[in-house]
PDB file of N, CA and C in Angstrom:
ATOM      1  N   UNK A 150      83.936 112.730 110.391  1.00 86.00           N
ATOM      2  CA  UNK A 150      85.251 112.140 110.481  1.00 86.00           C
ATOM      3  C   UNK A 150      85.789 111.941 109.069  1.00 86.00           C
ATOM      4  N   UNK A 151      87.028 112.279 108.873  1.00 92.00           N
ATOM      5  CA  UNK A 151      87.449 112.813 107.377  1.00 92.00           C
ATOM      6  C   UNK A 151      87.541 110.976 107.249  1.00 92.00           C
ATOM      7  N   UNK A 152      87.420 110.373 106.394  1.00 95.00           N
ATOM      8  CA  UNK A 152      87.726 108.864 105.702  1.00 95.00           C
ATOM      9  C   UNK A 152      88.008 108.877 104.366  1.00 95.00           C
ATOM     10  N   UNK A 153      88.868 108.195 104.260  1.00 96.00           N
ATOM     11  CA  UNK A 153      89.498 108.199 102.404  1.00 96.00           C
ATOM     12  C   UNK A 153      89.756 106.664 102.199  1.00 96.00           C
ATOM     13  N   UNK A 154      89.828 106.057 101.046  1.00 97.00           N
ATOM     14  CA  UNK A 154      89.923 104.678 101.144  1.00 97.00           C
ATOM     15  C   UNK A 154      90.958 104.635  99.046  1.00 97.00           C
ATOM     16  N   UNK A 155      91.856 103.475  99.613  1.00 98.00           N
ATOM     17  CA  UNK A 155      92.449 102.812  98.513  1.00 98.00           C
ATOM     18  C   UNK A 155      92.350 101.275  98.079  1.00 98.00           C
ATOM     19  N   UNK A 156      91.858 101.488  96.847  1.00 98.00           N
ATOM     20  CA  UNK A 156      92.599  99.858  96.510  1.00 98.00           C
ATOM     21  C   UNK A 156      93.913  99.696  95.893  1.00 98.00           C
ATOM     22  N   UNK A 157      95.026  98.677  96.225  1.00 98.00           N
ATOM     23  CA  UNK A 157      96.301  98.560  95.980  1.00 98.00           C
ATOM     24  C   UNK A 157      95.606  97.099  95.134  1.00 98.00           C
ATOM     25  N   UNK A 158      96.412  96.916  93.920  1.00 97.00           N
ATOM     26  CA  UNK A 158      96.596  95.804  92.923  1.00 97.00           C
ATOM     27  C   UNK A 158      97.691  95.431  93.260  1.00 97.00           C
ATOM     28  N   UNK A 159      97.822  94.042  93.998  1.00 97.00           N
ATOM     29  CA  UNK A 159      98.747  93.195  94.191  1.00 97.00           C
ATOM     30  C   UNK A 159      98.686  92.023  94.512  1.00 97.00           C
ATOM     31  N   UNK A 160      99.261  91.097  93.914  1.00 96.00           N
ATOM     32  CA  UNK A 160      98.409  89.559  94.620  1.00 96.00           C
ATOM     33  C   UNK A 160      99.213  89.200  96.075  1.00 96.00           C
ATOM     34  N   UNK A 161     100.119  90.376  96.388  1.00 97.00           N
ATOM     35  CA  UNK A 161     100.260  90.088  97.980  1.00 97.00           C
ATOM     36  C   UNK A 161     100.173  90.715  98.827  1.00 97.00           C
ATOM     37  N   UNK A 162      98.545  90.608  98.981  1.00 97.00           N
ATOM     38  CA  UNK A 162      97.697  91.458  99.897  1.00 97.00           C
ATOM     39  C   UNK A 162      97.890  91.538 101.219  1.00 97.00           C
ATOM     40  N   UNK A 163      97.604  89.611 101.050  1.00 98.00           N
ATOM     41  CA  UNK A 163      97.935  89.388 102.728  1.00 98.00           C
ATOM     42  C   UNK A 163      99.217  89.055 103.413  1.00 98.00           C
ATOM     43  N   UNK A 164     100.119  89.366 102.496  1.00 97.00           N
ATOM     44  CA  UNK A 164     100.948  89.341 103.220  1.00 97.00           C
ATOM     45  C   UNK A 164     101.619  90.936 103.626  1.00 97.00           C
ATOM     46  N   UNK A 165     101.097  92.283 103.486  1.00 97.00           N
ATOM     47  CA  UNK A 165     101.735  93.269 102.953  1.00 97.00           C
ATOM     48  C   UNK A 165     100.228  93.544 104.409  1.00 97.00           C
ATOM     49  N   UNK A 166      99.189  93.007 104.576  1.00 98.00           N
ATOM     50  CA  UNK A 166      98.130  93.272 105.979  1.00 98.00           C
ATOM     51  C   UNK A 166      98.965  92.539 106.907  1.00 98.00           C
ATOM     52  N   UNK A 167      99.192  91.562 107.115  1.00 97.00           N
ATOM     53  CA  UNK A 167      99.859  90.737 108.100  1.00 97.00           C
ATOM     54  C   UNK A 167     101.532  91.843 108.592  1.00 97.00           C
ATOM     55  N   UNK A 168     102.057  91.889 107.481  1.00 97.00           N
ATOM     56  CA  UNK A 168     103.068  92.578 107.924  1.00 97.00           C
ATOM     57  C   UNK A 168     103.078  94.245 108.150  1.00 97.00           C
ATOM     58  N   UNK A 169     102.084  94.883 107.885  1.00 97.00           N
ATOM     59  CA  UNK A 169     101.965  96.040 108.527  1.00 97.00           C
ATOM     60  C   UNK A 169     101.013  95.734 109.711  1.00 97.00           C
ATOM     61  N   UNK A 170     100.301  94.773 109.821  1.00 97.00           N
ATOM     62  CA  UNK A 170     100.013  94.995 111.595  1.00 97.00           C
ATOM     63  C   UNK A 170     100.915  93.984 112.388  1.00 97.00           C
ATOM     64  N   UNK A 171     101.495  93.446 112.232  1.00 97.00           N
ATOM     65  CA  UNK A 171     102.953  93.031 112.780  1.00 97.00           C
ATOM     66  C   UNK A 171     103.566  94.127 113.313  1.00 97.00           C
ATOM     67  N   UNK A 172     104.080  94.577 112.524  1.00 96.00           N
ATOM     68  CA  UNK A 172     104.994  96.004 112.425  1.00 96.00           C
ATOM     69  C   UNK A 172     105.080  96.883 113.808  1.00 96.00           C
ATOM     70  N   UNK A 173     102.832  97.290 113.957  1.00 97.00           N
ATOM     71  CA  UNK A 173     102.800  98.047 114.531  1.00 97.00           C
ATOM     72  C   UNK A 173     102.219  97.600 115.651  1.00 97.00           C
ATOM     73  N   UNK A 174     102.031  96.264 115.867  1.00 97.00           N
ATOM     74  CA  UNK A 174     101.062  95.527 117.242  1.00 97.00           C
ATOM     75  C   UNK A 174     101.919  96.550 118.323  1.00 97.00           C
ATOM     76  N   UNK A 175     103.597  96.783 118.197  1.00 94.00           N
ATOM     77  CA  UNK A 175     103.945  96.831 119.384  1.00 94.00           C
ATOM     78  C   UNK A 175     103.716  98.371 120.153  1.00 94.00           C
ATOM     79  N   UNK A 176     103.177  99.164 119.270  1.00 96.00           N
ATOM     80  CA  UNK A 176     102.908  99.915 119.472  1.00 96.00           C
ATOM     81  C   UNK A 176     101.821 100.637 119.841  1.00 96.00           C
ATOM     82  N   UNK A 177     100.935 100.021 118.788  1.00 97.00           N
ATOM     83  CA  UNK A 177      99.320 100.628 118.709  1.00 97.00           C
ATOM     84  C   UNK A 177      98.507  99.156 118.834  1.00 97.00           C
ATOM     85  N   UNK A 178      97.467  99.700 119.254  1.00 98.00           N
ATOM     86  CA  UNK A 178      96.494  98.102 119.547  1.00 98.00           C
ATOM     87  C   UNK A 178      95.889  97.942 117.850  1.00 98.00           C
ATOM     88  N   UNK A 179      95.973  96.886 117.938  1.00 98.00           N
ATOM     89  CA  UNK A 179      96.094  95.958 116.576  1.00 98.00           C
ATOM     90  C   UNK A 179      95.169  94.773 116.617  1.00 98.00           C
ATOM     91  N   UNK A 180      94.590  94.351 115.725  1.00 98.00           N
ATOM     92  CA  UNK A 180      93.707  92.805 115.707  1.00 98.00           C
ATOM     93  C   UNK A 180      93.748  92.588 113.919  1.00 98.00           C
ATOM     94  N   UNK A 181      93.889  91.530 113.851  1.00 98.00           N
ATOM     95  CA  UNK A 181      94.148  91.175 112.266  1.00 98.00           C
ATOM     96  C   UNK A 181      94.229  89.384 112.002  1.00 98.00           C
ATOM     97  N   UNK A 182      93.808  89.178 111.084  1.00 97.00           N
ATOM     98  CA  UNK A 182      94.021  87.727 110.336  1.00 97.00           C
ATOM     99  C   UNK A 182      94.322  87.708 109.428  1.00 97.00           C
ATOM    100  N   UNK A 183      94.634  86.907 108.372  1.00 95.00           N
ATOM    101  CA  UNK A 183      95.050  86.997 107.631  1.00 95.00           C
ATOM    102  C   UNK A 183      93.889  87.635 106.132  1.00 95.00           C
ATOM    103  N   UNK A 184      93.427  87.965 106.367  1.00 97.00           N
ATOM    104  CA  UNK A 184      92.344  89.509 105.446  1.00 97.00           C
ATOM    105  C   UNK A 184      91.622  90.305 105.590  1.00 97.00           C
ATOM    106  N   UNK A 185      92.051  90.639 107.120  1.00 98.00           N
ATOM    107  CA  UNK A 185      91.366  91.770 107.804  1.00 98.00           C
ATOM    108  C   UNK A 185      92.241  92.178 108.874  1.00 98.00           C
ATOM    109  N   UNK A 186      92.460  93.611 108.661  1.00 98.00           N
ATOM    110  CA  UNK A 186      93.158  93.763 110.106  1.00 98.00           C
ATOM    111  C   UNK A 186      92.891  95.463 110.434  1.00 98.00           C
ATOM    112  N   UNK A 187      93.382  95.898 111.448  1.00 98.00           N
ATOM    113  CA  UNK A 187      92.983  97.181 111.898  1.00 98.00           C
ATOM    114  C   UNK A 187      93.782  97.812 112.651  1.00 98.00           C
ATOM    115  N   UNK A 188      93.923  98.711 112.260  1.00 98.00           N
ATOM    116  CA  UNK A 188      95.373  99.189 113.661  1.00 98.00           C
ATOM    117  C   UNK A 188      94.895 100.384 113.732  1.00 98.00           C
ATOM    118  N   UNK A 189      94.833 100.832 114.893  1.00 97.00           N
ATOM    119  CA  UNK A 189      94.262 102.444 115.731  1.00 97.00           C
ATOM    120  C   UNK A 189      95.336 103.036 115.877  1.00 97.00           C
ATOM    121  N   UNK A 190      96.310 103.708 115.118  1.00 95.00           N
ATOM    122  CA  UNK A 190      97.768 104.596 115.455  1.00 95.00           C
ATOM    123  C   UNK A 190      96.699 106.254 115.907  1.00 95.00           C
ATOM    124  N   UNK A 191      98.102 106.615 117.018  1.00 93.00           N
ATOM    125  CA  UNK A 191      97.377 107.676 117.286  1.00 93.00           C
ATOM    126  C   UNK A 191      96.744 108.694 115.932  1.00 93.00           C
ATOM    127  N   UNK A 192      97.947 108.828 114.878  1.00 93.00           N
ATOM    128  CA  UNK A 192      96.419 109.520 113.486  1.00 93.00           C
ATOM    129  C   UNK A 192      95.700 109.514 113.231  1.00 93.00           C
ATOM    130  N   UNK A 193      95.037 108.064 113.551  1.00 96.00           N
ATOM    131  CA  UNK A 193      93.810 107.467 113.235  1.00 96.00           C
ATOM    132  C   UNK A 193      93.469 106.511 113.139  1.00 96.00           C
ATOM    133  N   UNK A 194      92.523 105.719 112.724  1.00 97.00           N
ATOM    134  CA  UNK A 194      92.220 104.401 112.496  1.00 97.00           C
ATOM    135  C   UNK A 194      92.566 104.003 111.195  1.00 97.00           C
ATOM    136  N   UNK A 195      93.088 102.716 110.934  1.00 97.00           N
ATOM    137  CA  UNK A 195      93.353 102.046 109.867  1.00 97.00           C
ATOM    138  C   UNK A 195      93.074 100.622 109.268  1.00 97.00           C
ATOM    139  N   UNK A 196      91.807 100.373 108.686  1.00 98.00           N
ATOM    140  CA  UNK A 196      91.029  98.847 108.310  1.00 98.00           C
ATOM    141  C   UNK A 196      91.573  98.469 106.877  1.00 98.00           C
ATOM    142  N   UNK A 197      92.265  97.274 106.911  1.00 98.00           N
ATOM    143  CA  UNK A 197      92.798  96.554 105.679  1.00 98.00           C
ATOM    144  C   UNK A 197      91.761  95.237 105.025  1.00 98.00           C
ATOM    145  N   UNK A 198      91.731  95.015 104.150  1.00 98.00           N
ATOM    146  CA  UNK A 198      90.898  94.098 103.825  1.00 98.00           C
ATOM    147  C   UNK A 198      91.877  93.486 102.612  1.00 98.00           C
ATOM    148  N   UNK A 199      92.351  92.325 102.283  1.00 98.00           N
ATOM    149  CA  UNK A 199      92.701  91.353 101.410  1.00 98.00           C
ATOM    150  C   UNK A 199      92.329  90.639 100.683  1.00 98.00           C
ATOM    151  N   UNK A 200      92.400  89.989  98.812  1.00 97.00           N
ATOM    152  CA  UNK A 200      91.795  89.776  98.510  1.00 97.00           C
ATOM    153  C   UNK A 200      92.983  89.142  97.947  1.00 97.00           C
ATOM    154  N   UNK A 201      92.512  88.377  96.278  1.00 97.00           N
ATOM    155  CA  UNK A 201      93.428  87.736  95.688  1.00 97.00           C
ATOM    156  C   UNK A 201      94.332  88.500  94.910  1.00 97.00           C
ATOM    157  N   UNK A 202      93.436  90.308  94.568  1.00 97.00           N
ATOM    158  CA  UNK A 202      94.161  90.769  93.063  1.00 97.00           C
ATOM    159  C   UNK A 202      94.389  92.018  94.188  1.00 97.00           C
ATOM    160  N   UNK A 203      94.094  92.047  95.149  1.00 98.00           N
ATOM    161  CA  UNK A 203      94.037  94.318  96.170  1.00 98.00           C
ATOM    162  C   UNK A 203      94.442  94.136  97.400  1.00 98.00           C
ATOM    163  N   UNK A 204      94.475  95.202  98.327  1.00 98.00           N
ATOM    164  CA  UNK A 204      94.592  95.096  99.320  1.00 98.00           C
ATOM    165  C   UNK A 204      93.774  96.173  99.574  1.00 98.00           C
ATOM    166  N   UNK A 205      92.813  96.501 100.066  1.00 98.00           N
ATOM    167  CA  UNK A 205      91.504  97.616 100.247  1.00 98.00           C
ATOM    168  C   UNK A 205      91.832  98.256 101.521  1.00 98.00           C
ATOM    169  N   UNK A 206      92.197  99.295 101.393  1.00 98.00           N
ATOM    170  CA  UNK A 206      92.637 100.288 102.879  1.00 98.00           C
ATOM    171  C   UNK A 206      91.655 101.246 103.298  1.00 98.00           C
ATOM    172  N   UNK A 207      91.146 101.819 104.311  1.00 97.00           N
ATOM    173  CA  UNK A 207      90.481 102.802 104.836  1.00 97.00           C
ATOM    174  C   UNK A 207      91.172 103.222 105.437  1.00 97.00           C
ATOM    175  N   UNK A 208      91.289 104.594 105.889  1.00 97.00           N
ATOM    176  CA  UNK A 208      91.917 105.207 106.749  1.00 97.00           C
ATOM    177  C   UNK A 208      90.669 106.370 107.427  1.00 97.00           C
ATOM    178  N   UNK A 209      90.809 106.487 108.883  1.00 96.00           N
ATOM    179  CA  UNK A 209      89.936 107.434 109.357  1.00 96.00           C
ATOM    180  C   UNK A 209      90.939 108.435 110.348  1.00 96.00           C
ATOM    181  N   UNK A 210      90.074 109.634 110.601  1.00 95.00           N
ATOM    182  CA  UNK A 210      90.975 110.518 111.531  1.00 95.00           C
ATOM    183  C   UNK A 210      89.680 111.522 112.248  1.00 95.00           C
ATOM    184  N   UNK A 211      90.456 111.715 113.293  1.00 92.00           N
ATOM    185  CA  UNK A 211      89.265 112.952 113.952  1.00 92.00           C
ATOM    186  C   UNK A 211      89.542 114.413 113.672  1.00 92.00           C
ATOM    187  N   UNK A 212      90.621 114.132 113.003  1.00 87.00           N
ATOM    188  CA  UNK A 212      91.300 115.834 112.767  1.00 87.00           C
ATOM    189  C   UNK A 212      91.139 116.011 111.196  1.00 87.00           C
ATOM    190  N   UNK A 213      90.915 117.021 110.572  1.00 79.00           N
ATOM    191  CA  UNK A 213      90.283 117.200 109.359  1.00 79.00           C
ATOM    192  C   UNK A 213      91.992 116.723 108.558  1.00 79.00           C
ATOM    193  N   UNK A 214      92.563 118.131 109.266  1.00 85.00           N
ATOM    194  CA  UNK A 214      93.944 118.524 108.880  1.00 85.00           C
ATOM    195  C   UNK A 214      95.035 117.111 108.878  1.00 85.00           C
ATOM    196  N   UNK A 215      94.704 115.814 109.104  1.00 91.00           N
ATOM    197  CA  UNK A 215      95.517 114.720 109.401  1.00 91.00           C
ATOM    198  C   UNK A 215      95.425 113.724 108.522  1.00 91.00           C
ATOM    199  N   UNK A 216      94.427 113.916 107.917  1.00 94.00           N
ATOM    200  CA  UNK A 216      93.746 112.442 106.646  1.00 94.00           C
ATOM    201  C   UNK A 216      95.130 112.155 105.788  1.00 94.00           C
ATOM    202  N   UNK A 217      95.736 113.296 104.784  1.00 94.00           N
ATOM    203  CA  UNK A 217      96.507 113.170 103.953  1.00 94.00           C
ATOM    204  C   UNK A 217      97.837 112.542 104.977  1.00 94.00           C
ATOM    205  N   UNK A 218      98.133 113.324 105.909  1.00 95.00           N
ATOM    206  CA  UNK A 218      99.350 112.393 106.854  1.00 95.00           C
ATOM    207  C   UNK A 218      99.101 111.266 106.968  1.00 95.00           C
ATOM    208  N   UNK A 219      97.941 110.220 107.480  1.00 96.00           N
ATOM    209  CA  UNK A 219      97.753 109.009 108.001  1.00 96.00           C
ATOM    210  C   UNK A 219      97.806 108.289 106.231  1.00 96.00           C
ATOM    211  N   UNK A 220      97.479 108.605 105.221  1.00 97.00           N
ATOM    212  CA  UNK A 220      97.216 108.031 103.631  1.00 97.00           C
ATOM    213  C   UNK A 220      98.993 108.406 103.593  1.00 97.00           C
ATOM    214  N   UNK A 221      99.662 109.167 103.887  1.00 97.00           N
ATOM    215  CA  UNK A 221     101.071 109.315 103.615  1.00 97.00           C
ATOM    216  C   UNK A 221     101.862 107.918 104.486  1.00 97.00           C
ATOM    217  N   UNK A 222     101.587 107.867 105.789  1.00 96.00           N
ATOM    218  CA  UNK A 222     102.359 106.752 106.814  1.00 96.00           C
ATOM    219  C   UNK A 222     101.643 105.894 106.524  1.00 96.00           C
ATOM    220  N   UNK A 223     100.589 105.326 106.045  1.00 97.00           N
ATOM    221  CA  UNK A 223     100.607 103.913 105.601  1.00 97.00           C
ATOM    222  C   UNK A 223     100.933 103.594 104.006  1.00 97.00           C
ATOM    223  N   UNK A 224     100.792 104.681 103.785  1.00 97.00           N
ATOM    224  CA  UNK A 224     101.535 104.197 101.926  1.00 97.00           C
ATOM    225  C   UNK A 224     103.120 103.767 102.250  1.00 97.00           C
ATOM    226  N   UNK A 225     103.237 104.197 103.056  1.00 97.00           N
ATOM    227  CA  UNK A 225     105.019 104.265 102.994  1.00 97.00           C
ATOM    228  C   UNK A 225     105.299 103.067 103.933  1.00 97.00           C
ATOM    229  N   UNK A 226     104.652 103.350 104.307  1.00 96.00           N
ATOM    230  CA  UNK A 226     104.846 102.089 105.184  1.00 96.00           C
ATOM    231  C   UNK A 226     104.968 100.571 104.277  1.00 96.00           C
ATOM    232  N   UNK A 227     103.694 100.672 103.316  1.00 97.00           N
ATOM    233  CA  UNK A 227     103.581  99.410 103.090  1.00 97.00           C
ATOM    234  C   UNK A 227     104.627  99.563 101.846  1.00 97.00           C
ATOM    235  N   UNK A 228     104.526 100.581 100.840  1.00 96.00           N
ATOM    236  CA  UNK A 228     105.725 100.416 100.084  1.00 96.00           C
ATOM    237  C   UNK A 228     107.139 100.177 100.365  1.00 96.00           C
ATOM    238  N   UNK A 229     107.705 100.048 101.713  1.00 95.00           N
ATOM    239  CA  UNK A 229     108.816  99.589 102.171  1.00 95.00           C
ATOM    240  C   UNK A 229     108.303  98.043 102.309  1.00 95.00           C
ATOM    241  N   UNK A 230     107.468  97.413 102.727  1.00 94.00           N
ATOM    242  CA  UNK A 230     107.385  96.066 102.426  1.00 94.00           C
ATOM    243  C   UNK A 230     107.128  95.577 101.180  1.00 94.00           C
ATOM    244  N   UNK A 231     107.025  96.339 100.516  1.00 94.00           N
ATOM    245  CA  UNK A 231     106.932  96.149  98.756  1.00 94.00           C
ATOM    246  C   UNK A 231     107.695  96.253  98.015  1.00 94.00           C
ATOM    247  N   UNK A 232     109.036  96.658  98.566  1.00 89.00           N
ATOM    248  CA  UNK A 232     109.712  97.037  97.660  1.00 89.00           C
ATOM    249  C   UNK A 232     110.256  96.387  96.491  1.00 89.00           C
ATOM    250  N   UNK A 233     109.580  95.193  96.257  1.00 91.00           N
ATOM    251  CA  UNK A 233     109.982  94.136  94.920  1.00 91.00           C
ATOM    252  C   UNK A 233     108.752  94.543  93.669  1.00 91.00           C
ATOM    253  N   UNK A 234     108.103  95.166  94.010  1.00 95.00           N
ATOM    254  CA  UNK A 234     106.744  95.502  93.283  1.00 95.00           C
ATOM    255  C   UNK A 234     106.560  96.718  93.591  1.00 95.00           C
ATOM    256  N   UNK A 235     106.202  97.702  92.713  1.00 95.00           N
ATOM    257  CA  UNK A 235     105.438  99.406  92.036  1.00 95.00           C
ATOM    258  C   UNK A 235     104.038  99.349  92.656  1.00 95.00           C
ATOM    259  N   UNK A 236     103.556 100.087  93.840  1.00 97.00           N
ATOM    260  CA  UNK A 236     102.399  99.798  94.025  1.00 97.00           C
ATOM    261  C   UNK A 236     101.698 101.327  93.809  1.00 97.00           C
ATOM    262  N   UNK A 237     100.623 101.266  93.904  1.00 96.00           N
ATOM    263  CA  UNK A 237     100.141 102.279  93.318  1.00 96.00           C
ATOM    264  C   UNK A 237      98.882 102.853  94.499  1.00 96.00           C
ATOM    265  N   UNK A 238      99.000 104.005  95.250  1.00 97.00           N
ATOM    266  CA  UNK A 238      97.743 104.355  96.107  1.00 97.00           C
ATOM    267  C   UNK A 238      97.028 105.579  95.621  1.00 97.00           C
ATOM    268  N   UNK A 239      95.848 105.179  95.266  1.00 96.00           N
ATOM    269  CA  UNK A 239      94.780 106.567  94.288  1.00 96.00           C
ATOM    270  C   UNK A 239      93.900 106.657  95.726  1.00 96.00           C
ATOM    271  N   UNK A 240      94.202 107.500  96.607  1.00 97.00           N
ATOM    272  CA  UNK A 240      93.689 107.606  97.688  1.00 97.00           C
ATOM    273  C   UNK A 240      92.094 108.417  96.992  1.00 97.00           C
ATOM    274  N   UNK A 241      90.818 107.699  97.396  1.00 96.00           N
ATOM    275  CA  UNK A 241      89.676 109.192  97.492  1.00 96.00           C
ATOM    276  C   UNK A 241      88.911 108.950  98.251  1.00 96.00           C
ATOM    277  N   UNK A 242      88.399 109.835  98.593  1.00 92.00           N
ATOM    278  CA  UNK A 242      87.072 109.918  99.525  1.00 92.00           C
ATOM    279  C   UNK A 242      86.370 109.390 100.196  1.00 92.00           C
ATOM    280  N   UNK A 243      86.061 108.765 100.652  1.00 85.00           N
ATOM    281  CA  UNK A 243      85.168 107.279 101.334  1.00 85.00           C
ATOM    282  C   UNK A 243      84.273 108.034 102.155  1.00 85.00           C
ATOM    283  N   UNK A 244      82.709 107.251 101.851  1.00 76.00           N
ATOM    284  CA  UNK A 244      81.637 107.740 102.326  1.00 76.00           C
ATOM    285  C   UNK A 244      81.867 107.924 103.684  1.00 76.00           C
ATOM    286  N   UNK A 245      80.970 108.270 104.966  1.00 60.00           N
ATOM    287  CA  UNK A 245      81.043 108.270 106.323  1.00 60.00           C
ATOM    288  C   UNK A 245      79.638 107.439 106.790  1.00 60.00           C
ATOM    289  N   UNK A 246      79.994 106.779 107.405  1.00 55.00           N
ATOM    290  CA  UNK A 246      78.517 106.024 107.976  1.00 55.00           C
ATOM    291  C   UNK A 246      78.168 106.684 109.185  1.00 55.00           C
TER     292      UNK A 246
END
């Protein structure tokens, strides 16, 4: 399963997790608190983790060909809730368990 993972530098982590699984509860099944959350969109799976200085993203997919799309719709995603702050996603590789 292709997995790629980012850390975002921002001290508003949790609010940038909270409001992208907000966003998408109504759509895709969603579970989240305030520094962990997860949303299953049909692309793939998506695990956020929050901290004081990042916001730590994983993204997973079953389709090889889909990784870079699902790292494209949540960058954008969250950079529209960012738009007061330059955020920065160095998407790479993430092991597979």
């Amino acid at each position: 399963m292709p997995t790629s993972r980012a850390d975002v530098a921002t001290e508003h982590a949790r609010r940038y997790l909270q409001q992208l699984c907000k966003h998408w509860a109504h759509k895709f099944p969603v579970e989240f608190d305030p520094t962990h959350g997860t949303i299953d969109l049909s692309l793939g799976r998506t695990v956020m983790d929050a901290d004081a200085t990042a916001l730590h993203i994983v993204v997973s997919t079953e389709e090889a060909g889909s990784i870079e799309r699902l790292e494209s719709v949540v960058a954008d995603h969250i950079k529209r809730f960012a738009f007061r702050e330059e955020l920065t996603f160095d998407w790479k590789p993430a092991p597979t368990a």
